[in-house]
Structures are given as C-alpha cells and as structure tokens.
Short mmCIF file of C-alpha atoms in Angstrom, two decimals:
data_model
loop_
_atom_site.label_atom_id
_atom_site.label_comp_id
_atom_site.label_asym_id
_atom_site.label_seq_id
_atom_site.Cartn_x
_atom_site.Cartn_y
_atom_site.Cartn_z
CA MET A 2 -5.33 -31.30 -6.85
CA PRO A 3 -4.92 -33.29 -3.65
CA LYS A 4 -7.33 -33.29 -0.73
CA ASN A 5 -6.85 -30.62 1.96
CA ASN A 6 -3.71 -32.10 3.48
CA ARG A 7 -0.50 -30.12 3.89
CA LYS A 8 1.81 -33.05 3.01
CA ASN A 9 -0.20 -33.90 -0.11
CA TYR A 10 -0.02 -30.28 -1.32
CA ALA A 11 3.73 -30.16 -0.71
CA ARG A 12 4.26 -33.38 -2.66
CA TYR A 13 1.95 -32.18 -5.45
CA PHE A 14 3.86 -28.93 -5.89
CA ARG A 15 7.28 -30.59 -5.71
CA GLU A 16 6.25 -32.98 -8.49
CA LEU A 17 4.63 -30.19 -10.49
CA PHE A 18 7.71 -27.95 -10.38
CA ALA A 19 10.14 -30.84 -10.92
CA ALA A 20 8.62 -31.37 -14.37
CA GLY A 21 9.79 -27.91 -15.51
CA PRO A 22 8.40 -24.39 -15.72
CA VAL A 23 4.76 -23.99 -14.70
CA LEU A 24 2.37 -21.23 -15.72
CA LEU A 25 0.40 -20.11 -12.65
CA PRO A 26 -2.32 -17.48 -13.09
CA GLY A 27 -3.13 -15.37 -10.05
CA THR A 28 -6.39 -14.76 -8.24
CA PHE A 29 -7.70 -13.26 -5.03
CA TYR A 30 -11.14 -14.82 -4.76
CA SER A 31 -12.93 -18.17 -5.06
CA LEU A 32 -14.69 -17.59 -8.37
CA GLY A 33 -11.38 -16.70 -9.99
CA ALA A 34 -9.88 -19.95 -8.71
CA LEU A 35 -12.80 -21.92 -10.14
CA GLN A 36 -12.36 -20.21 -13.51
CA ILE A 37 -8.64 -20.98 -13.47
CA LYS A 38 -9.39 -24.63 -12.70
CA ALA A 39 -12.04 -24.76 -15.46
CA ALA A 40 -9.50 -23.35 -17.91
CA GLY A 41 -7.30 -26.38 -17.21
CA PHE A 42 -4.51 -24.88 -15.12
CA GLN A 43 -2.96 -27.16 -12.51
CA ALA A 44 -2.60 -24.50 -9.81
CA CYS A 45 -2.82 -20.78 -9.14
CA TYR A 46 -1.21 -18.25 -6.86
CA ILE A 47 -2.72 -15.64 -4.58
CA SER A 48 -1.26 -12.15 -4.77
CA GLY A 49 -1.00 -10.20 -1.53
CA ALA A 50 -1.27 -6.94 -3.45
CA ALA A 51 -4.43 -8.13 -5.20
CA VAL A 52 -5.97 -9.18 -1.88
CA SER A 53 -5.13 -5.79 -0.38
CA ASN A 54 -6.66 -3.97 -3.34
CA SER A 55 -9.78 -6.15 -3.28
CA LEU A 56 -10.28 -5.12 0.35
CA GLY A 57 -9.90 -1.44 -0.58
CA LEU A 58 -6.47 -1.14 1.03
CA LEU A 59 -3.16 0.04 -0.34
CA ASP A 60 -0.45 -2.59 -0.69
CA GLU A 61 1.46 -1.38 2.36
CA GLY A 62 1.44 -4.47 4.54
CA TYR A 63 -2.03 -3.99 6.04
CA VAL A 64 -3.08 -7.54 5.12
CA SER A 65 -1.70 -9.94 7.70
CA ARG A 66 -0.67 -13.55 7.36
CA GLU A 67 -3.93 -14.52 9.06
CA ASP A 68 -5.90 -12.52 6.48
CA MET A 69 -4.10 -14.31 3.65
CA LEU A 70 -4.70 -17.67 5.32
CA TRP A 71 -8.42 -16.84 5.58
CA ILE A 72 -8.52 -16.05 1.85
CA VAL A 73 -6.71 -19.29 0.98
CA GLN A 74 -9.08 -21.33 3.13
CA LYS A 75 -12.05 -19.76 1.35
CA ILE A 76 -10.56 -20.61 -2.03
CA LEU A 77 -9.77 -24.21 -1.11
#
C-alpha cells in the first residue's frame, strides 16, 4: 500500500484493477483492516451500512460523508 498520498492511492488502485478482478473484503474498523492486511489481501472496502450499524444507527443515510472520512482516516 502506498503512503498517505491521494495520487499514490489512485495510481495503486488503477494498477490493481487493471490486472483483472480483485477480491476486496469489507470492514468498518481498524482491527478488521489489520486482519485483512495480515491475511494477505491487497486492499479492502468500507461499507456505509456496516459503519451505520456499528454506530447503532439504521442504514438510512444518517452517516455523512464526513463521518465516513473520519472512519477511513482512523483505518489508514
């Protein structure tokens, strides 16, 4: 994984997806991301519904873009 740089991440994912289909497990917290990395996956995704449920909310759009960004920053 590249350092925390937007252009490096964009390049990394373009190259990753250009090679063909990619299996991306999902997570909503830091420990899950570390376990995914330890299992050898190249990346993961963050589910908005999972984040909502982890905060005790229904998946009805209560989690904002800023909330998701906060979660991503904690995982990185």
